[in-house]
Short mmCIF file of C-alpha atoms and ligand atoms in Angstrom, two decimals:
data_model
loop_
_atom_site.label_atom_id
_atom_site.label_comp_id
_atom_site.label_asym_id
_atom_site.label_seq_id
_atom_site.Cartn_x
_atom_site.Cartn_y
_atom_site.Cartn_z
CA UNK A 1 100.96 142.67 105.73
CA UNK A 2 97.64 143.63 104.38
CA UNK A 3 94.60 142.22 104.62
CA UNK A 4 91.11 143.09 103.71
CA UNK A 5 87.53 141.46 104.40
CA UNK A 6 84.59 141.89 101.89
CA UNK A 7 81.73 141.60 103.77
CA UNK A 8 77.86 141.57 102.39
CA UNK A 9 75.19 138.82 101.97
CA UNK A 10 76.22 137.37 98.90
CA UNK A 11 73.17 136.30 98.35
CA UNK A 12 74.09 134.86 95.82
CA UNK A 13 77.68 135.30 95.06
CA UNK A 14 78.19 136.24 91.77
CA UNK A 15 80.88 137.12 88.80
CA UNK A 16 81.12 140.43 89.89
CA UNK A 17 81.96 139.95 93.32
CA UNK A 18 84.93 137.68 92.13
CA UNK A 19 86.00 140.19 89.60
CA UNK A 20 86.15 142.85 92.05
CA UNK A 21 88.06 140.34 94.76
CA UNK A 22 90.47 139.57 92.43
CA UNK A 23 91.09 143.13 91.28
CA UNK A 24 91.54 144.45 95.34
CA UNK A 25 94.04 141.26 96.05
CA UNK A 26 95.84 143.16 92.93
CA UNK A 27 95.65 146.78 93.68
CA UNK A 28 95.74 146.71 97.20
CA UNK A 29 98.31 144.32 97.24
CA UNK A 30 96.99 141.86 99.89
CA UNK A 31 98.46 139.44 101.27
CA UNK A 32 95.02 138.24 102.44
CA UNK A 33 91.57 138.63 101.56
CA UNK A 34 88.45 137.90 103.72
CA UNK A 35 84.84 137.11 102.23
CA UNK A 36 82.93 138.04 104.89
CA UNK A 37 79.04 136.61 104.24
CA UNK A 38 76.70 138.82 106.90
CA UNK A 39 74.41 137.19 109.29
CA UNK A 40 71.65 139.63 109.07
CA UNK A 41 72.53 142.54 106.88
CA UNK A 42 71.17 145.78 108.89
CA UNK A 43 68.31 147.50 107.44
CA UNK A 44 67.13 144.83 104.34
CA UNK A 45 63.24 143.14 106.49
CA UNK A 46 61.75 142.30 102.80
CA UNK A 47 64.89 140.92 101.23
CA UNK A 48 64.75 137.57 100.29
CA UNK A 49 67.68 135.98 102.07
CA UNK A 50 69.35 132.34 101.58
CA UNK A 51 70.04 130.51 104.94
CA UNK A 52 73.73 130.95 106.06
CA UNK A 53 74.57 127.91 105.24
CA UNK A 54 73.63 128.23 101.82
CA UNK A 55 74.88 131.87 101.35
CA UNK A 56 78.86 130.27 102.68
CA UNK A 57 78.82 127.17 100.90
CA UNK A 58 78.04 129.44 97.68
CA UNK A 59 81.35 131.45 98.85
CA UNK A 60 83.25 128.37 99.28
CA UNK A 61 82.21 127.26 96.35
CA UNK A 62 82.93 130.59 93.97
CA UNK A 63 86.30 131.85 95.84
CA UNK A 64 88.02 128.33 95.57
CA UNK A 65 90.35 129.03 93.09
CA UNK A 66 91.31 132.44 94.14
CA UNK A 67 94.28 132.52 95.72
CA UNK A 68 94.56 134.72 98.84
CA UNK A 69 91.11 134.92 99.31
CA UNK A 70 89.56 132.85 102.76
CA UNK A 71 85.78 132.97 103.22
CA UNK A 72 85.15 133.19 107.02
CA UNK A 73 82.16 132.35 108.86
CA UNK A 74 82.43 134.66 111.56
CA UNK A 75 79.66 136.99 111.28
CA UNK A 76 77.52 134.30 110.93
CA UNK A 77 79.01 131.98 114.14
CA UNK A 78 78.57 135.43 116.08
CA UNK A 79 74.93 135.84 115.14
CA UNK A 80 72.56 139.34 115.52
CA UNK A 81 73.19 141.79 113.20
CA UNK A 82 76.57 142.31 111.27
CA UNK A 83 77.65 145.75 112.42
CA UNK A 84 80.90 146.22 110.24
CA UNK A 85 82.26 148.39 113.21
CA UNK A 86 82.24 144.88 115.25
CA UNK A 87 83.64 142.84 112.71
CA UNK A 88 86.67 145.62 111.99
CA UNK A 89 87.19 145.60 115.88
CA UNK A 90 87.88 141.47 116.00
CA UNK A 91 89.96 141.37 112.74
CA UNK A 92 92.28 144.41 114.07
CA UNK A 93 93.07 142.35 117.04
CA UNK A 94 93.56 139.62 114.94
CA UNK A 95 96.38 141.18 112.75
CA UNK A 96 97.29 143.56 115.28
CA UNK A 97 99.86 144.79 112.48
CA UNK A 98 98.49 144.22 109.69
CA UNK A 99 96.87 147.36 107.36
CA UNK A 100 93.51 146.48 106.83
CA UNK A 101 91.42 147.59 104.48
CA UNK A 102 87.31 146.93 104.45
CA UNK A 103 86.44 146.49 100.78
CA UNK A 104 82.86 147.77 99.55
CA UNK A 105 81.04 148.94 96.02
CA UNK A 106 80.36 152.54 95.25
CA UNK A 107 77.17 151.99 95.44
CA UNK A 108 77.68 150.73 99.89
CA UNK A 109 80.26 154.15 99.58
CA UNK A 110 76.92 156.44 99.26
CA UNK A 111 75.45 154.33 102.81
CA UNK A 112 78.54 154.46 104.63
CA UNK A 113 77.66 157.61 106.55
CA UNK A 114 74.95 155.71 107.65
CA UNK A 115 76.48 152.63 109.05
CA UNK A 116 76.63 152.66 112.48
CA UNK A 117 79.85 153.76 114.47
CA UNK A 118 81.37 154.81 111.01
CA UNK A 119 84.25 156.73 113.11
CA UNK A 120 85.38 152.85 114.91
CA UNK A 121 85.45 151.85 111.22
CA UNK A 122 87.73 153.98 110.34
CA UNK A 123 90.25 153.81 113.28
CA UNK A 124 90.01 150.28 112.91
CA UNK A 125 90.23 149.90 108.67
CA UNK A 126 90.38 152.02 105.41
CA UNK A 127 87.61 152.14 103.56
CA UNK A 128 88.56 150.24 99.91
CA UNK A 129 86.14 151.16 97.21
CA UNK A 130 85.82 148.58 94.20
CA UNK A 131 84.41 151.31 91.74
CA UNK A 132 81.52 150.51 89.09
CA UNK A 133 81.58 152.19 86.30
CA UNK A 134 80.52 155.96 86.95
CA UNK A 135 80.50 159.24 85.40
CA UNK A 136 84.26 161.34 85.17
CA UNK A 137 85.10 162.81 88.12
CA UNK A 138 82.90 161.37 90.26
CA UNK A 139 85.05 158.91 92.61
CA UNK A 140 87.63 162.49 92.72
CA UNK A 141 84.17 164.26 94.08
CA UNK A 142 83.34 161.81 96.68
CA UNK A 143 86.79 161.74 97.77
CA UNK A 144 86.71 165.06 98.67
CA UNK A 145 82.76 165.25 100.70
CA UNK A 146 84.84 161.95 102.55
CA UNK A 147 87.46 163.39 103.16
CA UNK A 148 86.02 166.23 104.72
CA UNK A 149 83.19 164.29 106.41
CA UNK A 150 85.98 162.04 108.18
CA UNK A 151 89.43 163.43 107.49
CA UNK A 152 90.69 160.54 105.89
CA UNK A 153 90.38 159.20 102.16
CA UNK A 154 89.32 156.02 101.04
CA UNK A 155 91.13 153.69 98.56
CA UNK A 156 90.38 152.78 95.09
CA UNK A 157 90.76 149.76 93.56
CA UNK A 158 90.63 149.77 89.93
CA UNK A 159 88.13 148.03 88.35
CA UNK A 160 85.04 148.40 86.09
CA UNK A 161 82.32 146.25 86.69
CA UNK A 162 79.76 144.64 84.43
CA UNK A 163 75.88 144.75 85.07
CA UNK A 164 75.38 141.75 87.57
CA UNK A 165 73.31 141.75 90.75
CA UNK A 166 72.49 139.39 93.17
CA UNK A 167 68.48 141.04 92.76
CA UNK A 168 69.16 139.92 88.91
CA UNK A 169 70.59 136.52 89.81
CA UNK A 170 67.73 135.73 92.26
CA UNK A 171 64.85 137.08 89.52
CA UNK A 172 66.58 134.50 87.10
CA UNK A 173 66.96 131.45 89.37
CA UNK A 174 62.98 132.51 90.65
CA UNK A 175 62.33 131.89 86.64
CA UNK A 176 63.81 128.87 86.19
CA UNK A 177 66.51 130.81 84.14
CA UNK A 178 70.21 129.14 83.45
CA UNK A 179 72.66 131.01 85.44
CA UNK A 180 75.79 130.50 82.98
CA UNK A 181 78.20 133.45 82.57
CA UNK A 182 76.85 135.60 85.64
CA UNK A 183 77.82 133.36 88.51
CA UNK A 184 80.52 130.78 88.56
CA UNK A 185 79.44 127.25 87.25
CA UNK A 186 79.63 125.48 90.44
CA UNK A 187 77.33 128.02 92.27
CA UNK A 188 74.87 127.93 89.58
CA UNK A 189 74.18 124.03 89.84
CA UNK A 190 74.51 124.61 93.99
CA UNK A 191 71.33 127.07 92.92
CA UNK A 192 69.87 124.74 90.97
CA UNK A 193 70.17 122.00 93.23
CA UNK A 194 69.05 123.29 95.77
CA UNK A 195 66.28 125.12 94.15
CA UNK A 196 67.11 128.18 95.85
CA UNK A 197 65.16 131.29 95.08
CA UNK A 198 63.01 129.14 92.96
CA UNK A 199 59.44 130.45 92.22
CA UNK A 200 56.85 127.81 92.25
CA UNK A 201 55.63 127.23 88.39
CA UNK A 202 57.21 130.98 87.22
CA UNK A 203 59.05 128.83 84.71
CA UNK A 204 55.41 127.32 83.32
CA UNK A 205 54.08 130.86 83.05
CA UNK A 206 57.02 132.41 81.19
CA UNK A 207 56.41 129.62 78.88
CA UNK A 208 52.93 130.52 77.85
CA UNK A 209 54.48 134.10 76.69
CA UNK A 210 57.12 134.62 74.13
CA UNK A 211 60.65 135.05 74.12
CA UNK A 212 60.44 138.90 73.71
CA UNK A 213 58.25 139.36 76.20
CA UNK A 214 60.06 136.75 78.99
CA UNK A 215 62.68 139.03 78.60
CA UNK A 216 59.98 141.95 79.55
CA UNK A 217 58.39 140.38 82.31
CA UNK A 218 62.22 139.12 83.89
CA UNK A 219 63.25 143.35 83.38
CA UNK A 220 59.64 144.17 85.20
CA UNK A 221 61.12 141.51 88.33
CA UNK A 222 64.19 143.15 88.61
CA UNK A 223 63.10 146.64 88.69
CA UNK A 224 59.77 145.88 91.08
CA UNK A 225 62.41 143.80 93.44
CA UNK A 226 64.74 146.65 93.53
CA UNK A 227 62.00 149.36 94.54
CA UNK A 228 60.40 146.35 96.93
CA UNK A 229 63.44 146.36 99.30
CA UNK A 230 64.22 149.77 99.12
CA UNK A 231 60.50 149.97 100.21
CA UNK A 232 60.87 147.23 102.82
CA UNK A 233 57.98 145.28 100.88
CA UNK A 234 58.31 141.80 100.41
CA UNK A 235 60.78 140.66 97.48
CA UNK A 236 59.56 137.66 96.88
CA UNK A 237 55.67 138.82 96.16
CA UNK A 238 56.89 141.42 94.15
CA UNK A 239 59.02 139.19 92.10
CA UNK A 240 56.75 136.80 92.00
CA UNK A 241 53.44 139.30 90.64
CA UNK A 242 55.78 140.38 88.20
CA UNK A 243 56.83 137.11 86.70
CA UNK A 244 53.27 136.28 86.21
CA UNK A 245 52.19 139.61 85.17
CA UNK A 246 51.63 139.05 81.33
CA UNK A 247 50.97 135.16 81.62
CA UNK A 248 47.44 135.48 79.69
CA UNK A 249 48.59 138.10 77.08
CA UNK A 250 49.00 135.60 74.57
CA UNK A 251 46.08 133.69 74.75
CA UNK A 252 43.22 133.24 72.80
CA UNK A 253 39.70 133.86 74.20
CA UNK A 254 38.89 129.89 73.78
CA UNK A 255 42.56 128.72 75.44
CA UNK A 256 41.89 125.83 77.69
CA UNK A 257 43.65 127.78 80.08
CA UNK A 258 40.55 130.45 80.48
CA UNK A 259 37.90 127.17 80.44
CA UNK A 260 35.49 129.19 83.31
CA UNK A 261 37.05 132.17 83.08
CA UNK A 262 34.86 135.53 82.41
CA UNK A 263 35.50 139.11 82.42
CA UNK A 264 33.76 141.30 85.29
CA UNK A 265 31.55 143.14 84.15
CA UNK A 266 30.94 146.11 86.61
CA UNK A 267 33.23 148.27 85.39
CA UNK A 268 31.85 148.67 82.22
CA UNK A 269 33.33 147.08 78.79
CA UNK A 270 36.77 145.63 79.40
CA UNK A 271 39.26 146.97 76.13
CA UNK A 272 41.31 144.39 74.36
CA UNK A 273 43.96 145.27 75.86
CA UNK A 274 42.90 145.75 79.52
CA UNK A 275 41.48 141.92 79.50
CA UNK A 276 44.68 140.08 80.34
CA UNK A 277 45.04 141.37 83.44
CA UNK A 278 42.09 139.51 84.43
CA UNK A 279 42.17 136.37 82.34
CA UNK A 280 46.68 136.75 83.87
CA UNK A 281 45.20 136.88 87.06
CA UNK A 282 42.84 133.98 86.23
CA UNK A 283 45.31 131.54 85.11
CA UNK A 284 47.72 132.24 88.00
CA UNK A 285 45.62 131.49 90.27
CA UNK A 286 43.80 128.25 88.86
CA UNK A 287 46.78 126.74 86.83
CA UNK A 288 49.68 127.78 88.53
CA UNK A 289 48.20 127.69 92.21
CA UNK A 290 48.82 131.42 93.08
CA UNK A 291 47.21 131.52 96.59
CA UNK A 292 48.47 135.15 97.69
CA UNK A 293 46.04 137.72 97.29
CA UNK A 294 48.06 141.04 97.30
CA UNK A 295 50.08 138.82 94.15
CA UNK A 296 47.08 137.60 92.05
CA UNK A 297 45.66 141.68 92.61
CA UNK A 298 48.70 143.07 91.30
CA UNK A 299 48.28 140.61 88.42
CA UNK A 300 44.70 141.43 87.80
CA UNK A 301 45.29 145.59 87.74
CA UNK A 302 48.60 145.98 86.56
CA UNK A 303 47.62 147.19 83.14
CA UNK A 304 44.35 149.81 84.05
CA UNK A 305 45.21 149.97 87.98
CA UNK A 306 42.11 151.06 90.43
CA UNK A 307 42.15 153.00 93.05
CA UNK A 308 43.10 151.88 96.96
CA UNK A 309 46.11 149.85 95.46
CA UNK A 310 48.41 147.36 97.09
CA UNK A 311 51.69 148.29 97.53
CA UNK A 312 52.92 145.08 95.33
CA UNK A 313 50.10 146.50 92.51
CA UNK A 314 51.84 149.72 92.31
CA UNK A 315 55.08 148.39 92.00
CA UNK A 316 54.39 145.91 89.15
CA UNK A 317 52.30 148.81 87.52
CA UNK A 318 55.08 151.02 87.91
CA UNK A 319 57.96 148.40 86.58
CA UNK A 320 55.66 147.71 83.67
CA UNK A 321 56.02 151.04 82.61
CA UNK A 322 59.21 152.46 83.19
CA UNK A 323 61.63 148.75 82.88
CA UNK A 324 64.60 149.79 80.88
CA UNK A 325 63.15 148.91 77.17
CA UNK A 326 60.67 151.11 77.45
CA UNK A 327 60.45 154.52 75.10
CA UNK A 328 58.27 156.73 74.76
CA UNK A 329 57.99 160.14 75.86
CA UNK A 330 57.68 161.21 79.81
CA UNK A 331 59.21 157.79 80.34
CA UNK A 332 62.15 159.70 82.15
CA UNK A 333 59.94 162.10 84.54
CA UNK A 334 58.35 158.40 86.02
CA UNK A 335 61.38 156.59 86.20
CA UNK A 336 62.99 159.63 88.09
CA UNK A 337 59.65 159.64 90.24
CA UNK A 338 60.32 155.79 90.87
CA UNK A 339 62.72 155.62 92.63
CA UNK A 340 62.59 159.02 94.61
CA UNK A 341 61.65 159.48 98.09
CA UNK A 342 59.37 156.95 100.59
CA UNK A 343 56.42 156.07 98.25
CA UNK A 344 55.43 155.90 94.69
CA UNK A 345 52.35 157.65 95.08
CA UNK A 346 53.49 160.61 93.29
CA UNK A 347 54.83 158.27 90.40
CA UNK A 348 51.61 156.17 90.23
CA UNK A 349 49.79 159.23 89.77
CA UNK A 350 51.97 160.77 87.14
CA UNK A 351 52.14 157.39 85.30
CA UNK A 352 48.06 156.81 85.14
CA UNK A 353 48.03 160.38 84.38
CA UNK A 354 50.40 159.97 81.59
CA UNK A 355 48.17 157.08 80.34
CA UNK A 356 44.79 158.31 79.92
CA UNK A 357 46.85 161.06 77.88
CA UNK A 358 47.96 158.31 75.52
CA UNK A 359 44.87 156.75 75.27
CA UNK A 360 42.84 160.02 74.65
CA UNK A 361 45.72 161.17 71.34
CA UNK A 362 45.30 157.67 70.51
CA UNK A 363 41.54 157.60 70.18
CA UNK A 364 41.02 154.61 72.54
CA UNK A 365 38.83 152.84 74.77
CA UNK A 366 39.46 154.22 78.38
CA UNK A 367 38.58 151.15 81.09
CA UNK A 368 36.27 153.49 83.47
CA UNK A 369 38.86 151.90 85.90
CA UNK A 370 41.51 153.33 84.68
CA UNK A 371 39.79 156.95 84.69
CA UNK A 372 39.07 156.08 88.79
CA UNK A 373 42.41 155.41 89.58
CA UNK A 374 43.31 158.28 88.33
CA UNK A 375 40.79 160.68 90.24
CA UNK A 376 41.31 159.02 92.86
CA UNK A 377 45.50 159.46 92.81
CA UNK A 378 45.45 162.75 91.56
CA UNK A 379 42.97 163.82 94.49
CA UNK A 380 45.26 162.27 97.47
CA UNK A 381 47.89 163.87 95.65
CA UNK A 382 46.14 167.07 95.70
CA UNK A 383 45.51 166.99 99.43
CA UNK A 384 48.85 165.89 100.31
CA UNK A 385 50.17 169.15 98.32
CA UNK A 386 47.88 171.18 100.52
O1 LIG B 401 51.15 144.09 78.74
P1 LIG B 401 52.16 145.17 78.56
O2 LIG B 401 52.34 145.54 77.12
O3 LIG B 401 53.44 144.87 79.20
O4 LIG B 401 51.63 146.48 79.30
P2 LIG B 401 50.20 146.82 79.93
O5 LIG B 401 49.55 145.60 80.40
O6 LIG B 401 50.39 147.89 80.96
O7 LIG B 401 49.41 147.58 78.83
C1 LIG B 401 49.10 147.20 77.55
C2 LIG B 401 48.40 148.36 76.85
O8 LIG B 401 47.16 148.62 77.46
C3 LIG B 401 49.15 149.67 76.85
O9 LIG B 401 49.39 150.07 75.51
C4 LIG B 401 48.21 150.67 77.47
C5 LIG B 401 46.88 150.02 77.33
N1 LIG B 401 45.87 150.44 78.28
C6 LIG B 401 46.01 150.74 79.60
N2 LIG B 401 44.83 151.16 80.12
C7 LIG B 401 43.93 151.12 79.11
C8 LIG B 401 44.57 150.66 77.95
N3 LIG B 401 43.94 150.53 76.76
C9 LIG B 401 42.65 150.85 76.68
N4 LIG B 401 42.03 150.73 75.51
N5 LIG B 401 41.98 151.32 77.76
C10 LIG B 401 42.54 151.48 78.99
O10 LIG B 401 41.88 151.93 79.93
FE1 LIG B 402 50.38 143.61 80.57
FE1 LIG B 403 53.88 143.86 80.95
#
């Protein structure tokens, strides 16, 4: 008999996940397949996360109609953190007999070394790796640092999956966004329903921009949320700043929307196209009810920063600059920057840097605020290099 248990938050479930079920239940031949939603997933403080309940109805809901598959609620009935070693342990002596295999993405394959009791894990279950699309040769490479590392090889089920992320799926649903075609039907309405991961007026912003650049401010969310829990920032505020980033781009000087509204003036003359960070910040704050300030200042300096940012600031800076659309050149060096090491201080610098360069070839206006936050990067940056 074999059996394996897919375990992560699915929060939410989506396409993907199903895809890659269905494709283990396949290759691996099971006879039985576990969904396995964690209770707290170890290491993730700023992730937004659904209640339990929500997270295994959702389950329910998507694996329904594939056969073999169970969800099981027994991370969550056991409560404190979901150490995989644990759950391995109590499904072993379940199906004394059985082979079990734990199923994960290549992208969980890179953490493994890191999960706790790894060795247990291993006695207990073979690792089954549901491979994303990656470069040749790669799965053959990590076979062989695994193999070494532990002395025994993982599995691979065969299967190449699409862009979809539960960070993509929760961006959308925070935007009001239909969920059709990335998460089952029935999930999607549970979402909407429910109003989970629903962002208070995000979907009235969005509307005061157009369509090409809701598409730009959903990419900026995505990115910022990625780098936010990496970061252990908070999710939400990042997603949240970045959804109402660009509200004001698109509106006139006399809008009824700016009625009070006036630029500050002690930073000198604000440039044309500095102003809507203010008048963004402006609106979210008096017509959509934006209370937080670390979200209404990374609104208000996301397009000349200043110096002593938040950490939320940086980030939507940041994802304004480097979200996937964007070309121009040294576009790689701060994406690469990004998403390396502990902070993106170094990025931040390089990217405000890389700005007043554009604006000097380009003859422009430079926001004296923009020139601070650059001195005042490239100085800490300086000392730290010391
Ligand atoms: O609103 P987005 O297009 O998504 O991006 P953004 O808000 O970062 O920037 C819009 C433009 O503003 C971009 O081309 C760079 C420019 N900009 C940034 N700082 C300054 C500036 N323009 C002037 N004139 N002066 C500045 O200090
Ligand atoms: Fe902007
Ligand atoms: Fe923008």
């Amino acid at each position: 008999m074999n059996v394996a248990v897919f375990g992560g938050s699915f929060d939410p479930v989506h396409i993907e996940h199903i895809r890659c079920a269905r494709a283990a239940i396949e290759s691996l031949r099971l006879d039985k397949l576990i969904i396995m939603p964690a209770h707290t997933p170890p290491h993730k403080p700023g992730k937004i996360l659904s209640s339990d309940s929500d997270r295994l109805e959702m389950c329910r809901l998507a694996f329904a109609d594939v056969e073999k598959a169970e969800v099981s609620d027994y991370e969550i009935a056991r409560g404190g953190t979901s150490y995989t070693y644990l759950t391995c342990r109590h499904f072993k002596e379940e199906y004394p007999s059985a082979r079990l295999f734990w199923l994960v993405g290549t992208d969980m394959l890179r953490d493994f070394p890191s999960w706790k009791e790894p060795q247990f894990i291993l006695k207990d279950a073979t690792l089954a790796v549901c491979g994303r699309t990656e470069t040749d040769g790669w799965i053959e490479q990590e076979q062989k640092a695994f193999k070494e590392k532990f002395g025994v090889s993982f599995a691979v089920v065969d299967y190449n999956g699409a862009d979809v992320s539960s960070t993509k799926i929760r961006v959308l649903a925070g935007a009001g966004v239909r969920l059709t075609g990335i998460t089952p039907d029935s999930v999607a309405e549970y979402i909407h329903e429910k109003g989970l991961y629903r962002i208070e007026n995000a979907e009235k912003a969005l509307g005061l921009e157009k369509p090409k650049r809701q598409e730009h401010s959903l990419r900026v969310a995505q990115v910022a949320a990625k780098r936010a829990v990496q970061l252990r920032l908070s999710e939400r505020k990042a997603i949240t700043a970045a959804l109402f980033h660009d509200c004001a781009k698109y509106l006139a000087p006399d809008s009824p929307y700016l009625k009070g509204f006036s630029l500050p003036t002690q930073w000198g003359d604000v440039p044309k196209e500095v102003a809507h960070q203010f008048a963004g910040a402006y609106v979210a704050e008096h017509t959509f009810g934006v209370t937080d300030e670390e979200i209404l200042d990374a609104v208000r300096y996301h397009t000349s920063g200043r110096p002593e940012m938040g950490e939320i600031e940086k980030l939507v800076f940041l994802a304004d600059m480097i979200e996937e659309e964007r070309r121009y050149e040294g576009v790689e060096i701060l994406r690469e920057l990004f998403w390396k090491g502990d902070s993106v201080d170094e990025c931040l610098t390089e990217a405000l840097r890389q700005t007043l360069e554009f604006l000097k070839t380009k003859k422009e206006d430079i926001y004296p605020l923009t020139k601070q936050a650059y001195e005042y990067y490239a100085a800490r940056q300086n000392k730290k290099c010391e």
